[in-house]
């Protein structure tokens, strides 16, 4: 047996010569004895060009509608010149009981009984095969029609053999005007039948052979079609659905999935064989997953309902507390703050300490004068268990309606004292008594009646306006029951009182954006505390970083607040100007953790004068006080200090009622009192608002910060759009072969890499606002979990979910959709 080729037009056709010189082409093959060239089922010989060219449709159970044949010339003629009026067979005129393109599909049981000579035979029209199933389909994929034509048939046999796969014969047909011509033919080998679901059939075929183009088809002159047929050797998947009456073919080397609707599927069966059923699924994992999911859902709903009920109860409780506060909170007596025997100790792991200059303010020159080790350790305040005492049994009273300034050299303990009496967290141990109107006070309650303004203004968010920053404090620190109009009225009143109404709509500003001035920021910080009308206000160096004019103006405003509203105001200050010093009501001078002087600001100079230190005329009193204290030795200060408590130190009683410092779960019965009567009759809640209110307010602020941040949102959204367009341009319109699959995998890799780099911006999500969070938490704004959820939600959704969706949508339309 030999082979050769034949060129027709521009196409070369391979052919095989059997031993009897019978030449075969296309769907023809030599018989087992190599003597006869026969055609595959559904084809018959076209004797043109002296070759057995199996390109004609064989009307098995019918007759052809045309009588035209090919002659021996090389000119290709139109095979079909007429069409059938019968929609079931546009090519062949079928005998009764048969249908399809080549009349091979039964339509009733009678023709099957005659064909198989078996009275029990029947025509199976289901899509699930018994032995050999034939499908006749019309192509619905518009992009596939120019390549293969309008119709195709699939003849799958050998499906009853469960140990080895069968074959599926694929034939495509092209309808041009009134004629239908066979286009090409392929054989899918090693096809294994599976039933994924009821009514579905899936043939998974291992490889493809014998793809040939018909000599009578115009598509055989298309070089692209010939190239595809030459390389169609890979796997093929044929999936049909009995419910939708459709089939789809996916081939490894064909550029696209062939979609179709199938009007016929039939085979003659002599003995009934039960159709294969879909494999029974193990429902146990689904039951377990459903049970676990139900439990989780019920647990979440219980937690949600419980949290809502708890929030409602908390809101009602805070409402009663607020009503009691409004009745007697702004009383004429104010709040007298008193500290007794206040001691602050820190611990160190060092066995011996060589320097405390920066820790407790001990002068190294004085230490050098000590000759004995015992005296040196006493000078360094080294106690048992390596403890260092920074504040030594301080006692003092801060009266309402007055301003008390705490002054002293660096390291004297001013900030430590202010933080402790303001309720700020300290790393050491704090002992002594803190009384409000001669009664101990609960820590949670103390946070509700005392305000604290830090030295720096970095706790203000730069993207918010002045009004929004103050309103944020009012919404979180005033109870939910206070109407929004009342909160807004308070904000407007405080801004008017502090003289910042003219900048209400200006942004605070940050390092990247110019905002309000330093003095205005300091007033905004004060306004955030005054909006809740605190009876006690603490300020840490309110003039730090301000010019002389704004420093004087800020101190004057603070003094006016104390006088008008009978508030107790305490602040630390380092080295004020003389005109600022003159505004102080009371002065507390500190040195080496001890009180050097406490009394009126005017009386401080008279006190030093009695000690032999006269202040020169036209000399800043504050500078003179600091110079004298720095020059005096420790022995001198111990002998001259006034108002120093001489009681022995007690290290057993913490400053807040019934709990250590900073505990959040405290119980108290003796609360803040008004002279002899209690203002509150029950324990005060730590936070004025519920969890859901906090979550809403924090989410609103996070959203404003998000869309006003010029560098954050455009960086993510523009990069997603640009990279989506760039990848779409590089991998545009990929096909469905192996190379295209590899290209798509490459595009997915690049998208994942870009998304990973974009996600690095989340590293600074909490770092950039750490200072804001610490200050607001210390001032009792919100719970930690409320802040976490709000930041996570407004970072996860806008920056981690939406940009990938944008990029993926652009890439899908350009790369993955075919």
Short mmCIF file of N, CA, C and O in Angstrom, two decimals, residues 33 114 372 379 387 429 439 457 460 536 584 734 758:
data_model
loop_
_atom_site.label_atom_id
_atom_site.label_comp_id
_atom_site.label_asym_id
_atom_site.label_seq_id
_atom_site.Cartn_x
_atom_site.Cartn_y
_atom_site.Cartn_z
N UNK A 33 -8.33 -6.03 4.23
CA UNK A 33 -7.48 -6.82 3.32
C UNK A 33 -6.75 -5.95 2.31
O UNK A 33 -6.11 -6.46 1.40
N UNK A 114 -37.73 -3.32 12.24
CA UNK A 114 -37.42 -3.87 10.93
C UNK A 114 -35.91 -3.95 10.70
O UNK A 114 -35.42 -4.93 10.16
N UNK A 372 29.66 58.87 100.47
CA UNK A 372 29.33 57.51 100.82
C UNK A 372 28.32 56.93 99.83
O UNK A 372 27.47 57.63 99.32
N UNK A 379 20.38 59.84 97.46
CA UNK A 379 20.23 60.99 96.56
C UNK A 379 19.60 60.59 95.24
O UNK A 379 18.87 61.36 94.61
N UNK A 387 13.50 50.25 92.59
CA UNK A 387 12.44 51.21 92.29
C UNK A 387 12.98 52.63 92.38
O UNK A 387 13.80 52.95 93.24
N UNK A 429 4.04 52.70 89.04
CA UNK A 429 3.03 52.52 90.07
C UNK A 429 2.68 53.89 90.67
O UNK A 429 3.57 54.67 91.03
N UNK A 439 -14.28 63.67 98.01
CA UNK A 439 -14.70 62.28 97.91
C UNK A 439 -13.87 61.55 96.86
O UNK A 439 -13.51 62.13 95.84
N UNK A 457 -0.72 68.79 68.65
CA UNK A 457 -2.04 68.75 68.02
C UNK A 457 -2.10 67.70 66.91
O UNK A 457 -2.89 67.81 65.97
N UNK A 460 -5.39 65.64 65.69
CA UNK A 460 -6.41 66.18 64.79
C UNK A 460 -6.18 65.63 63.39
O UNK A 460 -5.06 65.66 62.88
N UNK A 536 -13.44 69.81 84.95
CA UNK A 536 -12.00 69.92 85.17
C UNK A 536 -11.32 69.82 83.81
O UNK A 536 -11.64 68.93 83.01
N UNK A 584 -1.78 84.11 85.62
CA UNK A 584 -1.98 82.91 86.43
C UNK A 584 -2.65 83.27 87.75
O UNK A 584 -2.28 84.27 88.39
N UNK A 734 -7.15 36.53 23.15
CA UNK A 734 -6.48 35.23 23.12
C UNK A 734 -7.48 34.14 22.74
O UNK A 734 -8.65 34.21 23.07
N UNK A 758 0.11 46.80 45.47
CA UNK A 758 -0.87 47.82 45.88
C UNK A 758 -1.33 47.60 47.32
O UNK A 758 -1.64 48.56 48.04
#
